[in-house]
Amino acid sequence: MKINRIAILGGGSAGLLAALTLRKQLPEMPVEVIYSEDLGIIGVGEGTTAAFPRHLFEYLKLDPGTFYKEAEPTWKLGIHFKWGPYPAGFYYSFQSEYKSKWPELSRNAGFYCEAKTEWMGMVSACMAKGRVFPRRPDGSPHFHKGHAFHIENKKLVGYLEGQCRKLGVVFTEGKMSQVERGGEGVEALVLESGARITADLFVDASGFRSELLGGAMGEAFESFDRSLFCDRAVIAGWPRGEEPLWPHTIAETMDAGWCWQNEHEHWIHRGYVYASRFISDEAALAEFRRKNPRIANEPRVVKFRSGRYRRHWVGNVVGVGNAVGFVEPLEATALQMICLECSTLADTLRDSLGEPPPSLVELYNQFNSRQWEEIRDFLAVHYAFNERVDTPFWKACREETALEGAATFVRFYQENGPSAIADAVLFDPNNSFGLEGYLAMLVGQGVEHAKPWVAPEGERRVWEERLKHYGDHAARGYTVQACLELIREGKVKLA
Ligand SMILES: Cc1cc2nc3c(=O)[nH]c(=O)nc-3n(C[C@H](O)[C@H](O)[C@H](O)COP(=O)(O)OP(=O)(O)OC[C@H]3O[C@@H](n4cnc5c(N)ncnc54)[C@H](O)[C@@H]3O)c2cc1C
């Protein structure tokens, strides 16, 4: 069937990113967003991966200046894991560090940090020193693209809605109360007001309600609960005082899960993700408050289940965002998945001249499902090896976590150590974590392997000197605040 008109149910980040992507990539396609003020949006989702700026500025070619002005992001270079046996934890940046090989050394960097090093390269040195961008020889900041963002959800949604309106997306407020089935799937959405919305393709961005994909189409949900045990989060924060504004997210081990710290310019956003099988809401809240005595707003509990619907695209319904799948934000991957779902949808419609044949729909489903599974597999590695605390939750994680697709690489690592030989063979080129991510998590958590190696004295010296150089250079770099000021004063041209 030819698709001439698209209706999107949902005005959260998923619905808005879908509308924006479709209008930008298919300017002739009318797009209508239906949303309910009563139901509101989930209102969380404040850390991104580097895929998010790539989607906005490279794929959609949106103006970075407008984004910085309206969304007011701060930069995120990666994650500081307070995880594993080393007291300082370890850094996982969006750049290649563990797998990179320096010309003066015989092996890739992962081999040299057996006796745990604080940082592994220039970017993680910046994270450790609280500097976002290093200084160029002329003194200016070296803005590189290996970063993601922290963005307050309200500001992100405001920015996305503004961009959608500029591009002619039609917004209809009202609660959908009935779905009329027909033809290949959905014929129309009926709102409580009686309005009837028809389209050729319906994008389900209704969040956890999954009104169309899980509801009307009855698609089966596949749980990830063999690998991921957490199912709740308690969320709160406080206004920034004298605390350093880190250029990264912090992920900190807790008794029955972990706690994030997202860095906004004027607000510190914390959330404890936990497993209700191991801790009650009250006990989780008490632990969260003990850890974060400065909490200034009323903490709220969000319930979730990890997993995805079997297919993303069923009949004339395509799910995007929480309506199709969810995993906890340990790698802050939801916005990345939304971008991917939206770009593959737009590309599919464009390449098929608006008439995607079954083979393309099947490919769409395969590709996007695999992306969800790759995230689940990577997160499983975060749980299966974290020995930082010995609570019932973490013992169960170490004993019971199903590694699923990560098992092959974990076995390779246990037999061969942090070798980069395997990169091209063991990882799909679309795997967004790849060898670098897996090495960061396995080396960082001190996972033992069968090929321990002590670098010869000469190589060890080169390694240490280079790390010292990175640390010194990073310490002279720019703080997040200093870079934000440069942008606001118009002293930096954003590419
Ligand atoms: C604890 C937690 C932490 C998270 N942290 C991160 C993070 O750091 N990074 C990240 O990328 N993501 C994170 N996420 C995921 C985040 O929720 C999503 O990225 C994002 O907000 C997408 O939400 P959504 O648009 O799919 O759903 P929602 O925001 O729930 O939007 C659903 C929309 O559908 C509408 N709707 C639903 N039913 C109807 C109806 N019947 N009629 C009319 N309208 C309807 C609603 O009104 C709303 O507009 C986190 C999620 C949780 C739970």
XYZ file of C-alpha atoms and ligand atoms in Angstrom:
548
model
C 0.000 0.000 0.000
C 1.266 3.468 -0.842
C 1.922 5.586 2.242
C 0.803 9.168 1.686
C 0.004 10.256 5.219
C 1.388 9.396 8.643
C -0.218 9.741 12.074
C 1.938 9.496 15.194
C 0.310 8.620 18.515
C 2.420 10.266 21.214
C 4.111 13.589 21.812
C 7.025 12.502 24.025
C 10.627 12.443 22.803
C 9.873 9.386 20.633
C 6.829 10.845 18.860
C 8.516 14.205 18.338
C 11.762 12.710 17.045
C 9.730 10.520 14.676
C 7.758 13.524 13.405
C 10.877 15.638 13.001
C 12.816 12.894 11.235
C 9.986 12.047 8.853
C 9.245 15.672 7.927
C 12.905 16.468 7.435
C 13.682 13.395 5.347
C 10.341 13.179 3.503
C 9.230 16.817 3.192
C 6.219 15.925 1.028
C 4.761 13.575 3.652
C 2.010 15.069 5.880
C 2.624 14.131 9.513
C 0.165 14.546 12.399
C 1.025 14.050 16.080
C -1.769 13.096 18.504
C -0.972 13.564 22.173
C -2.803 13.812 25.454
C -2.115 16.548 27.963
C -3.931 14.501 30.609
C -1.701 11.471 30.132
C 1.410 13.607 29.781
C 4.863 12.257 28.961
C 7.190 10.090 31.018
C 9.467 13.088 31.552
C 12.733 11.203 32.010
C 15.518 10.469 29.548
C 18.229 12.975 30.147
C 21.451 11.341 28.989
C 22.275 10.445 25.403
C 24.954 8.573 23.512
C 27.043 10.043 20.683
C 24.459 8.691 18.214
C 22.078 11.466 19.279
C 24.106 14.486 18.078
C 24.971 12.531 14.919
C 21.253 12.064 14.252
C 20.407 15.734 14.826
C 23.324 17.443 13.147
C 24.575 14.978 10.531
C 21.524 12.953 9.512
C 18.890 15.681 9.938
C 21.306 18.598 9.403
C 19.653 20.683 12.113
C 21.338 23.869 13.241
C 23.488 23.176 16.339
C 23.263 26.837 17.418
C 19.466 26.644 17.808
C 19.780 23.357 19.654
C 22.313 24.744 22.150
C 20.196 27.849 22.670
C 16.860 26.099 23.199
C 17.728 22.698 24.690
C 20.579 24.031 26.858
C 22.533 20.766 26.919
C 25.781 20.037 28.671
C 28.333 17.681 27.169
C 28.781 14.060 28.083
C 32.049 12.360 27.130
C 31.104 8.952 28.521
C 30.352 7.233 31.799
C 32.343 7.064 35.022
C 31.534 3.642 36.437
C 31.885 3.394 40.205
C 31.807 -0.294 39.630
C 34.166 -3.252 39.921
C 37.102 -3.796 42.298
C 39.102 -0.581 41.760
C 38.159 2.113 44.320
C 38.130 4.910 41.719
C 36.118 2.804 39.275
C 36.814 3.313 35.583
C 35.854 5.491 32.627
C 34.099 4.401 29.462
C 34.354 7.154 26.852
C 32.806 7.398 23.401
C 36.275 7.291 21.833
C 38.498 4.372 21.033
C 40.853 3.920 24.000
C 41.097 0.310 25.237
C 41.320 -1.134 21.750
C 43.636 1.488 20.248
C 47.262 0.631 19.620
C 49.924 3.256 20.068
C 52.743 2.977 17.497
C 55.459 2.725 20.196
C 53.807 -0.227 21.931
C 53.492 -3.851 20.862
C 49.864 -4.398 21.955
C 46.570 -2.534 22.182
C 46.064 -0.341 25.232
C 43.763 -2.755 27.124
C 46.792 -4.950 27.872
C 48.636 -2.211 29.730
C 46.130 -1.528 32.442
C 46.288 -4.814 34.297
C 47.304 -2.877 37.396
C 44.423 -0.486 36.777
C 45.230 2.891 35.351
C 43.100 5.916 36.162
C 42.497 6.918 32.549
C 43.182 5.225 29.238
C 43.434 8.077 26.753
C 42.909 11.781 26.229
C 39.121 11.719 26.564
C 39.005 9.685 29.762
C 41.785 11.893 31.159
C 39.492 14.883 30.510
C 36.674 13.069 32.324
C 38.898 12.352 35.318
C 40.103 15.965 35.465
C 36.609 17.453 35.042
C 37.474 19.101 31.738
C 35.303 18.717 28.683
C 37.508 19.807 25.788
C 41.307 20.065 25.668
C 43.081 23.261 24.738
C 44.556 23.663 21.253
C 48.054 25.159 20.843
C 46.401 28.559 20.162
C 44.490 28.301 23.451
C 41.048 27.671 21.932
C 38.982 24.617 22.952
C 39.250 21.551 20.765
C 35.555 20.807 20.157
C 35.476 17.247 18.890
C 32.468 15.181 17.927
C 33.139 12.270 20.274
C 30.574 13.443 22.790
C 26.935 13.059 23.703
C 24.686 15.300 25.816
C 22.889 15.678 29.096
C 19.608 17.501 28.475
C 16.729 18.214 30.826
C 13.792 16.303 29.381
C 11.436 19.305 29.410
C 13.895 21.409 27.444
C 14.534 18.635 24.936
C 10.815 18.141 24.351
C 10.311 21.919 24.013
C 13.080 22.133 21.438
C 11.787 19.136 19.449
C 8.241 20.467 19.430
C 9.429 23.861 18.168
C 11.401 22.221 15.338
C 8.394 20.058 14.421
C 6.082 23.072 14.242
C 8.553 24.926 12.013
C 8.515 21.971 9.629
C 4.722 21.895 9.432
C 3.900 18.951 11.679
C 0.224 19.126 12.695
C -0.489 18.671 16.427
C -3.829 17.371 17.732
C -4.452 17.295 21.462
C -6.829 14.652 22.762
C -6.941 11.232 24.328
C -7.362 8.333 21.941
C -10.095 6.085 23.310
C -10.679 3.631 20.467
C -8.786 2.043 17.608
C -10.690 1.102 14.463
C -9.098 -1.945 12.903
C -9.245 -2.576 9.183
C -7.213 -3.518 6.137
C -3.654 -4.341 7.116
C -3.978 -3.123 10.681
C -5.368 0.193 11.843
C -7.964 2.186 9.960
C -8.446 5.120 12.325
C -7.833 6.446 15.826
C -10.910 7.774 17.576
C -10.367 10.440 20.214
C -12.540 11.044 23.282
C -13.782 14.215 21.559
C -15.178 12.004 18.781
C -12.571 13.167 16.260
C -11.503 10.374 13.898
C -7.915 10.374 12.635
C -7.066 8.362 9.544
C -3.671 7.718 7.964
C -1.871 5.141 5.832
C 0.796 4.462 8.448
C 0.444 4.805 12.233
C 3.528 5.326 14.356
C 2.962 4.107 17.902
C 4.916 6.413 20.195
C 2.491 6.078 23.097
C 5.191 5.132 25.595
C 4.784 2.165 27.929
C 1.060 2.060 27.084
C 1.943 0.781 23.588
C -1.639 1.454 22.557
C -1.291 0.307 18.954
C 1.548 -2.226 18.734
C 0.959 -4.085 21.997
C -2.686 -3.036 22.336
C -4.622 -2.999 19.058
C -2.233 -5.269 17.124
C -1.646 -7.609 20.080
C 2.049 -8.099 19.296
C 3.818 -10.364 21.820
C 6.282 -8.839 24.304
C 9.637 -10.555 24.766
C 11.071 -9.945 28.202
C 14.782 -9.451 28.894
C 14.347 -10.526 32.517
C 16.829 -13.404 32.258
C 19.583 -10.811 31.836
C 18.250 -7.627 33.434
C 16.639 -7.871 36.872
C 15.881 -4.198 37.605
C 12.317 -2.994 37.163
C 12.009 0.317 39.023
C 13.703 3.642 39.492
C 13.363 6.346 42.098
C 14.238 9.753 40.703
C 15.039 13.138 42.238
C 17.689 15.844 42.262
C 18.826 19.160 43.659
C 19.992 22.566 42.438
C 23.679 22.689 41.647
C 25.787 24.360 44.306
C 29.555 24.179 44.485
C 29.697 20.673 42.988
C 31.939 20.217 39.945
C 29.990 19.978 36.685
C 31.345 16.719 35.332
C 31.540 16.135 31.585
C 30.155 12.643 32.028
C 27.431 10.574 33.640
C 28.244 8.762 36.874
C 26.889 5.218 37.324
C 27.353 4.092 40.891
C 26.819 0.644 42.387
C 23.982 0.494 44.966
C 22.732 -2.359 47.153
C 20.073 -3.597 44.755
C 20.994 -1.843 41.531
C 22.786 1.344 40.623
C 22.404 5.105 40.694
C 22.904 7.561 37.861
C 24.065 11.143 38.135
C 23.281 13.306 35.119
C 24.891 16.722 35.031
C 22.790 19.711 34.060
C 24.023 23.248 34.268
C 21.820 24.201 37.209
C 20.515 20.849 38.421
C 21.968 17.513 39.495
C 19.711 14.673 38.443
C 19.934 11.383 40.332
C 18.064 8.133 39.911
C 18.359 4.766 41.670
C 17.492 1.868 39.361
C 16.658 -1.222 41.421
C 15.121 -4.669 41.359
C 11.863 -4.917 43.336
C 12.587 -8.636 43.862
C 15.461 -7.599 46.162
C 14.434 -4.325 47.776
C 11.159 -2.582 48.663
C 10.363 0.911 47.384
C 10.706 2.247 50.940
C 14.139 0.692 51.485
C 15.318 1.855 48.057
C 14.148 5.374 48.802
C 15.911 5.320 52.175
C 19.184 4.150 50.572
C 18.791 6.756 47.822
C 18.271 9.523 50.391
C 21.254 8.379 52.472
C 23.434 8.559 49.396
C 21.988 11.908 48.269
C 21.251 14.040 51.341
C 20.798 17.186 49.238
C 17.712 15.941 47.379
C 15.414 18.932 47.002
C 12.316 17.678 45.195
C 9.871 14.887 45.955
C 11.364 11.614 44.672
C 9.107 9.715 42.286
C 9.091 6.003 41.519
C 8.856 4.831 37.884
C 8.062 1.186 37.115
C 9.258 -0.480 33.932
C 9.869 -3.837 32.341
C 12.893 -4.578 30.163
C 12.277 -6.162 26.816
C 10.820 -5.443 23.411
C 7.847 -6.330 21.297
C 8.666 -9.192 18.939
C 8.253 -7.036 15.817
C 8.544 -3.256 15.508
C 6.475 -3.018 12.345
C 3.212 -4.962 12.148
C 0.700 -4.274 9.372
C 0.539 -0.493 9.086
C 1.739 0.133 12.663
C 5.362 0.928 13.536
C 6.436 1.303 17.156
C 9.026 3.866 18.276
C 10.519 4.525 21.710
C 9.134 3.048 24.910
C 6.108 1.777 22.952
C 8.324 -0.816 21.298
C 11.045 -1.587 23.801
C 12.813 -0.536 26.943
C 15.971 -1.289 28.848
C 17.126 0.566 31.923
C 19.272 3.646 31.232
C 22.619 2.144 32.295
C 24.104 3.149 28.928
C 21.436 5.833 28.258
C 20.511 4.142 25.006
C 16.791 4.968 24.644
C 17.237 8.155 22.626
C 19.839 6.379 20.492
C 17.306 3.615 19.757
C 14.621 6.171 18.974
C 16.942 7.922 16.508
C 17.787 4.609 14.881
C 14.155 3.529 14.663
C 13.220 6.887 13.130
C 16.071 6.996 10.616
C 15.505 3.411 9.470
C 11.795 4.189 9.086
C 12.444 7.328 7.024
C 15.067 5.544 4.883
C 12.730 2.592 4.348
C 9.915 4.847 3.165
C 12.184 6.881 0.939
C 13.998 3.971 -0.696
C 10.750 2.096 -1.338
C 9.026 5.167 -2.830
C 6.509 5.026 0.010
C 5.525 1.416 -0.715
C 7.737 -0.821 1.436
C 7.490 -4.451 0.260
C 7.382 -7.290 2.828
C 11.114 -7.989 2.440
C 11.966 -4.455 3.554
C 9.558 -4.550 6.483
C 11.075 -7.862 7.542
C 14.557 -6.381 7.320
C 13.421 -3.366 9.347
C 12.157 -5.695 12.064
C 15.294 -7.824 12.050
C 17.650 -4.866 12.154
C 15.923 -2.974 14.947
C 15.305 -6.095 17.044
C 18.983 -6.952 16.828
C 19.899 -3.472 18.073
C 17.767 -4.002 21.192
C 19.369 -7.372 21.790
C 22.861 -5.943 21.447
C 22.043 -3.408 24.151
C 20.641 -6.140 26.429
C 23.778 -8.261 25.873
C 26.108 -5.387 26.680
C 24.171 -4.466 29.826
C 24.301 -8.098 30.961
C 28.109 -7.772 31.109
C 27.699 -4.818 33.500
C 25.824 -7.076 35.901
C 27.502 -10.456 35.586
C 30.950 -9.296 36.733
C 30.490 -6.405 39.159
C 32.095 -7.508 42.427
C 31.978 -4.154 44.180
C 29.416 -5.155 46.788
C 28.204 -8.472 48.095
C 24.472 -7.972 48.568
C 21.872 -10.611 47.626
C 21.092 -8.624 44.455
C 24.685 -8.542 43.210
C 25.287 -12.170 44.179
C 22.256 -13.123 42.089
C 23.532 -10.979 39.212
C 26.907 -12.730 39.254
C 25.327 -16.176 39.469
C 22.247 -15.868 37.300
C 22.643 -13.158 34.636
C 22.142 -14.685 31.194
C 24.871 -13.235 28.975
C 22.914 -14.198 25.838
C 24.735 -12.795 22.779
C 27.620 -11.486 24.930
C 28.690 -15.011 25.885
C 30.872 -15.507 22.786
C 32.986 -12.448 23.388
C 33.198 -13.030 27.135
C 34.601 -16.506 26.432
C 37.062 -15.034 23.928
C 38.150 -12.503 26.543
C 38.526 -15.085 29.285
C 40.753 -17.178 27.031
C 42.689 -14.392 25.293
C 42.556 -11.240 27.404
C 41.899 -7.742 26.028
C 43.153 -8.552 22.539
C 41.912 -6.383 19.667
C 42.478 -9.148 17.108
C 38.837 -10.154 17.303
C 37.218 -6.846 16.439
C 36.067 -7.428 12.877
C 35.012 -11.022 13.425
C 33.265 -10.919 16.763
C 31.232 -7.738 16.428
C 28.621 -6.696 13.929
C 29.767 -3.352 12.434
C 26.466 -1.842 13.615
C 27.039 -2.846 17.243
C 27.210 0.550 18.910
C 29.464 -0.628 21.754
C 31.673 -3.053 19.882
C 35.070 -4.145 21.085
C 35.816 -0.838 22.797
C 32.721 -1.048 25.003
C 33.275 -4.671 25.930
C 36.949 -4.119 26.747
C 36.107 -1.114 28.904
C 33.587 -3.159 30.890
C 35.671 -6.322 31.228
C 39.036 -4.685 31.916
C 37.399 -2.031 34.106
C 35.686 -4.693 36.216
C 38.951 -6.612 36.551
C 37.576 -9.753 34.911
C 40.294 -12.416 34.975
C 41.626 -14.044 31.826
C 44.079 -16.761 30.870
C 46.802 -14.549 29.348
C 48.021 -12.156 32.022
C 50.982 -10.238 30.702
C 53.480 -7.870 32.218
C 54.694 -5.191 29.826
C 58.489 -4.980 29.460
C 60.039 -2.096 31.383
C 60.576 0.065 28.243
C 56.968 -0.253 27.131
C 55.685 0.341 30.648
C 57.659 3.599 30.769
C 56.249 4.763 27.420
C 52.730 3.921 28.600
C 53.074 5.802 31.885
C 54.696 8.841 30.309
C 51.976 9.085 27.691
C 49.250 8.819 30.321
C 50.928 11.505 32.386
C 51.032 13.722 29.310
C 47.309 13.129 28.739
C 46.558 13.938 32.370
C 48.598 17.184 32.296
C 47.086 18.265 28.982
C 43.559 17.437 30.154
C 44.052 19.433 33.365
C 44.732 22.534 31.235
C 41.516 21.944 29.245
C 38.180 23.770 29.381
C 35.470 23.156 31.930
C 31.882 22.666 30.807
C 30.909 26.108 32.162
C 33.773 27.829 30.335
C 32.736 26.248 27.027
C 29.067 27.110 27.554
C 30.074 30.733 28.119
C 32.131 30.775 24.912
C 29.122 29.526 22.976
C 26.766 32.046 24.549
C 29.187 34.883 23.837
C 29.285 33.729 20.193
C 33.036 33.123 20.428
C 32.785 29.606 19.033
C 31.415 28.517 15.695
C 29.452 25.306 16.116
C 29.762 22.921 13.181
C 13.904 5.623 34.891
C 14.162 5.964 33.460
C 15.315 6.652 33.091
C 15.578 6.941 31.759
N 16.734 7.565 31.405
C 17.039 7.715 30.106
C 18.261 8.297 29.686
O 19.087 8.706 30.486
N 18.502 8.415 28.373
C 17.602 8.012 27.447
O 17.885 8.111 26.247
N 16.419 7.518 27.815
C 16.125 7.333 29.105
N 14.922 6.816 29.457
C 13.958 6.489 28.432
C 13.021 7.639 28.122
O 11.838 7.358 28.773
C 12.814 7.717 26.640
O 14.021 8.061 26.024
C 11.904 8.788 26.118
O 11.442 9.655 27.057
C 10.829 8.250 25.222
O 9.579 8.263 25.787
P 8.357 8.040 24.814
O 8.197 9.218 23.943
O 8.498 6.718 24.166
O 7.130 7.910 25.821
P 6.356 9.034 26.683
O 7.226 10.159 27.082
O 5.664 8.287 27.756
O 5.281 9.621 25.661
C 4.105 8.948 25.343
C 3.177 9.894 24.613
O 2.047 9.181 24.155
C 0.870 9.887 24.510
N -0.224 8.920 24.650
C -0.177 7.692 25.217
N -1.381 7.111 25.154
C -2.210 7.998 24.531
C -3.583 8.000 24.188
N -4.389 6.973 24.480
N -4.086 9.075 23.563
C -3.295 10.148 23.271
N -2.003 10.198 23.579
C -1.459 9.145 24.206
C 1.243 10.605 25.804
O 0.394 11.675 26.088
C 2.665 11.041 25.452
O 2.610 12.230 24.672
C 14.630 6.546 30.784
C 13.452 5.899 31.156
C 13.205 5.606 32.481
C 11.934 4.888 32.840
